[in-house]
PDB file of C-alpha atoms in Angstrom:
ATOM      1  CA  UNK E  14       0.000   0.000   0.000  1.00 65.00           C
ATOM      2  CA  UNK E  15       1.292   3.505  -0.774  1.00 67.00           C
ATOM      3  CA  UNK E  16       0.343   6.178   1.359  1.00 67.00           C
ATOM      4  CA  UNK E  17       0.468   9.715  -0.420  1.00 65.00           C
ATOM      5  CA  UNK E  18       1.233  12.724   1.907  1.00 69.00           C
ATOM      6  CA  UNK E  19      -0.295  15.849   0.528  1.00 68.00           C
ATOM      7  CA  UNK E  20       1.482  19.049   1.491  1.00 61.00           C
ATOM      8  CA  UNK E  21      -1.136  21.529   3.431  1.00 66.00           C
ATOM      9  CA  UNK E  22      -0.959  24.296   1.322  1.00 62.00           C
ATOM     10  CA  UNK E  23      -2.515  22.530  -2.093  1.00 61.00           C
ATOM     11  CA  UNK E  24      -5.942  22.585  -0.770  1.00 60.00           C
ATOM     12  CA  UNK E  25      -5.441  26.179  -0.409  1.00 56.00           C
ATOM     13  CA  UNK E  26      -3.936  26.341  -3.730  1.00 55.00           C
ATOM     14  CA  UNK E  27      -6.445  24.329  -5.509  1.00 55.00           C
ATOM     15  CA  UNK E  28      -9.219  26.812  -3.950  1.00 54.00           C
ATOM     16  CA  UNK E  29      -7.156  29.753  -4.748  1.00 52.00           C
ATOM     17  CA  UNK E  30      -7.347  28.818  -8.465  1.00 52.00           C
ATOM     18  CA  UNK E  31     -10.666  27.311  -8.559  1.00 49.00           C
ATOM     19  CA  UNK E  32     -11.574  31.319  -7.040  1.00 46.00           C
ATOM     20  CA  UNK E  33      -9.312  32.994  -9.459  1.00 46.00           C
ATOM     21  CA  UNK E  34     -11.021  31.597 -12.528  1.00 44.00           C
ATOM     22  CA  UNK E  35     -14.728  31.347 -11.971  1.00 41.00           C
ATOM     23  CA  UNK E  36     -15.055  34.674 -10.394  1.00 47.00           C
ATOM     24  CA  UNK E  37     -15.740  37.830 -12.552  1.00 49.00           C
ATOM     25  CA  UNK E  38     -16.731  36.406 -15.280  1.00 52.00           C
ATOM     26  CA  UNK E  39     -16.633  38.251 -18.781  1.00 61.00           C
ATOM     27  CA  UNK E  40     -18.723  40.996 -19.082  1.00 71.00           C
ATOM     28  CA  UNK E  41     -20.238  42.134 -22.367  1.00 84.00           C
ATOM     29  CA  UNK E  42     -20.247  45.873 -21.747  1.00 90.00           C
ATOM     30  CA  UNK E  43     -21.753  46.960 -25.591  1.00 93.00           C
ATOM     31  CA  UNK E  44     -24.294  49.340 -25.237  1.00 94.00           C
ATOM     32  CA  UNK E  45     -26.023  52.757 -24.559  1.00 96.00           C
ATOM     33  CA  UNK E  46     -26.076  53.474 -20.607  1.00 96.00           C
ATOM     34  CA  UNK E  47     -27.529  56.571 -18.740  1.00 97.00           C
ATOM     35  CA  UNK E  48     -27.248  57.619 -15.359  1.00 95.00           C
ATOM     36  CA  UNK E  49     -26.969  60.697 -13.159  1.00 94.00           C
ATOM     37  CA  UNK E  50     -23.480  61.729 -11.640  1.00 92.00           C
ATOM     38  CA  UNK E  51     -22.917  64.240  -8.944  1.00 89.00           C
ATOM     39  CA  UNK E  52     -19.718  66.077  -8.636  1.00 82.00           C
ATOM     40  CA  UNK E  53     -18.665  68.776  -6.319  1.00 80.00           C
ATOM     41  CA  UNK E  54     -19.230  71.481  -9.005  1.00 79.00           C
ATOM     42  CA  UNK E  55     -22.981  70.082 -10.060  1.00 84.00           C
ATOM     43  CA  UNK E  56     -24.627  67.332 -11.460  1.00 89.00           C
ATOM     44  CA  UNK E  57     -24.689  65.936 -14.771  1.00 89.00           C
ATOM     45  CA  UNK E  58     -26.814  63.358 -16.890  1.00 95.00           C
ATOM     46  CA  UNK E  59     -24.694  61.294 -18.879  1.00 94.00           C
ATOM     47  CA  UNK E  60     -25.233  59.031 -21.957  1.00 96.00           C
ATOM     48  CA  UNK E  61     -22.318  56.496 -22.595  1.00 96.00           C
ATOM     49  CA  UNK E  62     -21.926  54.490 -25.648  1.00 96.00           C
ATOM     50  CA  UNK E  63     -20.018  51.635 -25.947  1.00 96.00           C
ATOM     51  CA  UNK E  64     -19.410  49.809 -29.122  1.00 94.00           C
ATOM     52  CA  UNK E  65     -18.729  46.566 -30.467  1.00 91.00           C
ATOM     53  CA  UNK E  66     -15.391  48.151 -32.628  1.00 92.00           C
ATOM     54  CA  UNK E  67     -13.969  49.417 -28.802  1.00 94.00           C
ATOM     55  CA  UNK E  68     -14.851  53.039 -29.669  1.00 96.00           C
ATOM     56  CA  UNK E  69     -17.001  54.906 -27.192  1.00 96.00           C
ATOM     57  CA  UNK E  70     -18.771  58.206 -26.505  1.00 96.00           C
ATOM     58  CA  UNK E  71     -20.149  60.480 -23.715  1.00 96.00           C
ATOM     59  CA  UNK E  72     -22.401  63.465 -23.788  1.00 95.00           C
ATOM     60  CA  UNK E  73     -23.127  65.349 -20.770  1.00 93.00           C
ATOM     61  CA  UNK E  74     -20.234  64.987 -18.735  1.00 89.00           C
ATOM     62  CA  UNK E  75     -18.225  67.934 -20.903  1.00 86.00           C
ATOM     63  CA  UNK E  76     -19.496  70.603 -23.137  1.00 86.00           C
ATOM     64  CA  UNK E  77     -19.073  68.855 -26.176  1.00 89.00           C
ATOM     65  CA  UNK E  78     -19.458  65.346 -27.083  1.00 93.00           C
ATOM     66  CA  UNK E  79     -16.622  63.187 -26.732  1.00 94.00           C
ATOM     67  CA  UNK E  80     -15.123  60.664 -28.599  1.00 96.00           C
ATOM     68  CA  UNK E  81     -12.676  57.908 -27.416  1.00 96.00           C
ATOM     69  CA  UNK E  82     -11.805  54.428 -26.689  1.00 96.00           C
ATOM     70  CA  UNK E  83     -12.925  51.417 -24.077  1.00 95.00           C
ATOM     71  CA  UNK E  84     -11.314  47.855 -23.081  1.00 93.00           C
ATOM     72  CA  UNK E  85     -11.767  45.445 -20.533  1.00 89.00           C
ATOM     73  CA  UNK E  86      -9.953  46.480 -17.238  1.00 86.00           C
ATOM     74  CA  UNK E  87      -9.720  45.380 -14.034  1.00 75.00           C
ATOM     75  CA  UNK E  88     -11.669  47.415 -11.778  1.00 68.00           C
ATOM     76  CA  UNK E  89     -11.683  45.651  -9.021  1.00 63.00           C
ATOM     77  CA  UNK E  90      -9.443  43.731  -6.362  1.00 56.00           C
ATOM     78  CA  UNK E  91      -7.329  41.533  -7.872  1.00 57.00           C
ATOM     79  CA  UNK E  92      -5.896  41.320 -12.049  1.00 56.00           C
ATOM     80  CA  UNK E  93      -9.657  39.719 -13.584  1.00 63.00           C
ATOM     81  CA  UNK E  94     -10.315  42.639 -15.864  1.00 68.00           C
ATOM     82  CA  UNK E  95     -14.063  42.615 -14.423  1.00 78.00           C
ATOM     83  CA  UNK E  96     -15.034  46.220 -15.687  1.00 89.00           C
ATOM     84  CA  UNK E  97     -14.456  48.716 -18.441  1.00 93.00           C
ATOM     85  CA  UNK E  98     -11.797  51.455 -18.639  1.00 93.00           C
ATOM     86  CA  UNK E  99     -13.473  54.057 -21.103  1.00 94.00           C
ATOM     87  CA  UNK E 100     -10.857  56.760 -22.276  1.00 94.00           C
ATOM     88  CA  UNK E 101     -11.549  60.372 -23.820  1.00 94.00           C
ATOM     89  CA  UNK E 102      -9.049  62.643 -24.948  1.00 88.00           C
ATOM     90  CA  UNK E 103     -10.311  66.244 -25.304  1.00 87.00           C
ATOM     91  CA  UNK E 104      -9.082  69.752 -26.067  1.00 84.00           C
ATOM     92  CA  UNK E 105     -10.258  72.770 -24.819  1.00 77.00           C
ATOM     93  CA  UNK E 106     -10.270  75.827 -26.690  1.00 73.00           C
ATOM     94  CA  UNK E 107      -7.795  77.326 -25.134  1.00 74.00           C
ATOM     95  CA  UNK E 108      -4.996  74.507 -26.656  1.00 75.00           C
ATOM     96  CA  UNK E 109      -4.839  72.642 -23.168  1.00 78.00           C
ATOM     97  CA  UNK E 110      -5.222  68.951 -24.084  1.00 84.00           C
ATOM     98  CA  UNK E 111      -6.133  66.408 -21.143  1.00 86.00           C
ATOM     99  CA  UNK E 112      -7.618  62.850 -20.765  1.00 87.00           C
ATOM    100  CA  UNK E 113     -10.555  61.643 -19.003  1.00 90.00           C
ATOM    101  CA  UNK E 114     -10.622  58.036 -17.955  1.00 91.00           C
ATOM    102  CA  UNK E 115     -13.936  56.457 -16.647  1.00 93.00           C
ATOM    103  CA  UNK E 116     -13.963  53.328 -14.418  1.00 91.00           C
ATOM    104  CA  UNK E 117     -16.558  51.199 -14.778  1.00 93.00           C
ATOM    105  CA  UNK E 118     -18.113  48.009 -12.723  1.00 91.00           C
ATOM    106  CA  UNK E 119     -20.726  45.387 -13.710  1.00 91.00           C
ATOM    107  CA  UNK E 120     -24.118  45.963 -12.344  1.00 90.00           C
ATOM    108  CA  UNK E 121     -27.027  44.173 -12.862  1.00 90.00           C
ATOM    109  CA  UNK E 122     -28.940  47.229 -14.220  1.00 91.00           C
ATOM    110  CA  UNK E 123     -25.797  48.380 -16.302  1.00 93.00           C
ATOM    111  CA  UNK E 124     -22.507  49.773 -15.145  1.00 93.00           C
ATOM    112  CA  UNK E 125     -21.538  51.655 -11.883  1.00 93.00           C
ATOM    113  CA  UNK E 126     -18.666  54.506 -12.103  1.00 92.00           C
ATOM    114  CA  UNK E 127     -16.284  53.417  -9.604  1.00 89.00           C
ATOM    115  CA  UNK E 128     -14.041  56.673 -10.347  1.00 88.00           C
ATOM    116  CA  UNK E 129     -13.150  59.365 -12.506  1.00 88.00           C
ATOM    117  CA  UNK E 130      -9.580  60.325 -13.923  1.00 87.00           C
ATOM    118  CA  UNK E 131      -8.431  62.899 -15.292  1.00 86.00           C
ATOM    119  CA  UNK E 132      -5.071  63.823 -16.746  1.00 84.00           C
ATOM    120  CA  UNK E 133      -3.625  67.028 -17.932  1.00 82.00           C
ATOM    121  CA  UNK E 134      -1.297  66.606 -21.430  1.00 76.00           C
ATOM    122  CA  UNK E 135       1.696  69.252 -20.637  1.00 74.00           C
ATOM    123  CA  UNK E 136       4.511  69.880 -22.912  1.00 69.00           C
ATOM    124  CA  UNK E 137       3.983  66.994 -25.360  1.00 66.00           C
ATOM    125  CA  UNK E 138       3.178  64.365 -21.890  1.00 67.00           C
ATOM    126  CA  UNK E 139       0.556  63.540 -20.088  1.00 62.00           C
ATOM    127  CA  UNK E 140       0.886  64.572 -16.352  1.00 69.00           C
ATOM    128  CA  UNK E 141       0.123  61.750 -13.057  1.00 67.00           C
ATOM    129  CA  UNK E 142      -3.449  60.653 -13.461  1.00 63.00           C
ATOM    130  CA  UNK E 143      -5.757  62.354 -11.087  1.00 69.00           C
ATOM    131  CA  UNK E 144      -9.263  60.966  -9.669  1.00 73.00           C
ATOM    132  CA  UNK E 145     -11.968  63.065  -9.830  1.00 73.00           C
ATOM    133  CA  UNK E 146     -14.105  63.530  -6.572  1.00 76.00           C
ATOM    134  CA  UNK E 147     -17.957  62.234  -6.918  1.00 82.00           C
ATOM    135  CA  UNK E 148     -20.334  63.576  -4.154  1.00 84.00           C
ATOM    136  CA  UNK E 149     -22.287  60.641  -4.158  1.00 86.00           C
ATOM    137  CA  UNK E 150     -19.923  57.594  -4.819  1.00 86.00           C
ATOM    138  CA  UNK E 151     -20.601  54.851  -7.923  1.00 88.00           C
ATOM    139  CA  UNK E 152     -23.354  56.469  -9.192  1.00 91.00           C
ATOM    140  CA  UNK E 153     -25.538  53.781 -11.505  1.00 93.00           C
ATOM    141  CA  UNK E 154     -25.301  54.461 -15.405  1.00 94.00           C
ATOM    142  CA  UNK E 155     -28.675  51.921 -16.670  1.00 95.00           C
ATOM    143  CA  UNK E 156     -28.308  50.106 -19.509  1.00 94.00           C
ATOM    144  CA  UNK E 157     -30.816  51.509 -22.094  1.00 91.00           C
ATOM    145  CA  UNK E 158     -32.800  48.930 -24.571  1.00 81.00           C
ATOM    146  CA  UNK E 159     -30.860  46.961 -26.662  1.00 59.00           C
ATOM    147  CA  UNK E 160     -29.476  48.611 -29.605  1.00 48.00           C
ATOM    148  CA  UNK E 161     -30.312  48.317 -33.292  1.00 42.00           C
ATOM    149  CA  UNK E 162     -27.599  46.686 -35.731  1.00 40.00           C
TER     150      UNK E 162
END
């Protein structure tokens, strides 16, 4: 008879593992969402589009519509890329270029903003990213119906 010792730790392992790849999940984030943000200079209603060629768009949140980019990301704890990282790079018209990154979370009704970033583009680079402060914290952005193709 052969007796097998098993090491503590690979029950831990094996759970650590199982954890690491049934939690998050992939999300499919393509859509048109709308929520309400509130930020310490006012609130905003925003429209977010997300499409199926990783472009995106937001109105409300700046003066003009914006155009930019979105990927998966990981938003949470950990490296599952479990959200969406939606980038927008805007110029005023006053020549000062900056970025505006939005964090995003699954939600069952759509996405949540877990943070806004924003980064200044001085001399040719962009400066340290900065998060923006929200007065009321992961405000919901609802997915609208599904859209047309």
């Amino acid at each position: 008879m052969v007796v097998v010792k098993i090491h503590p730790l690979y029950p831990l392992l094996l759970v650590a593992t199982g954890l690491t790849f049934s939690c998050g999940g992939d999300i499919n984030p393509i859509g048109t969402y709308r929520g309400k943000i509130v930020m310490e200079d006012g609130s905003n209603v925003i429209t977010l589009k997300l499409g199926a060629n990783n472009k995106a768009e937001v109105r409300g949140l700046l003066p003009k519509t914006a155009h930019g980019t979105w990927e998966p990301e990981a938003t949470g704890m950990g490296f599952v890329k479990d959200g969406v990282m939606a980038a927008f790079d805007v110029k005023k018209p006053s020549d000062q270029s900056f970025r505006v990154v939005l964090m995003l979370q699954p939600h069952d009704e759509g996405l949540t903003l877990a943070d806004i970033r924003v980064r200044l583009l001085i001399e040719d680079k962009f400066s340290m990213l900065q998060s923006y402060t929200l007065k009321e914290k992961k405000p919901l952005l609802r997915r609208l119906g599904e859209e047309k193709k």
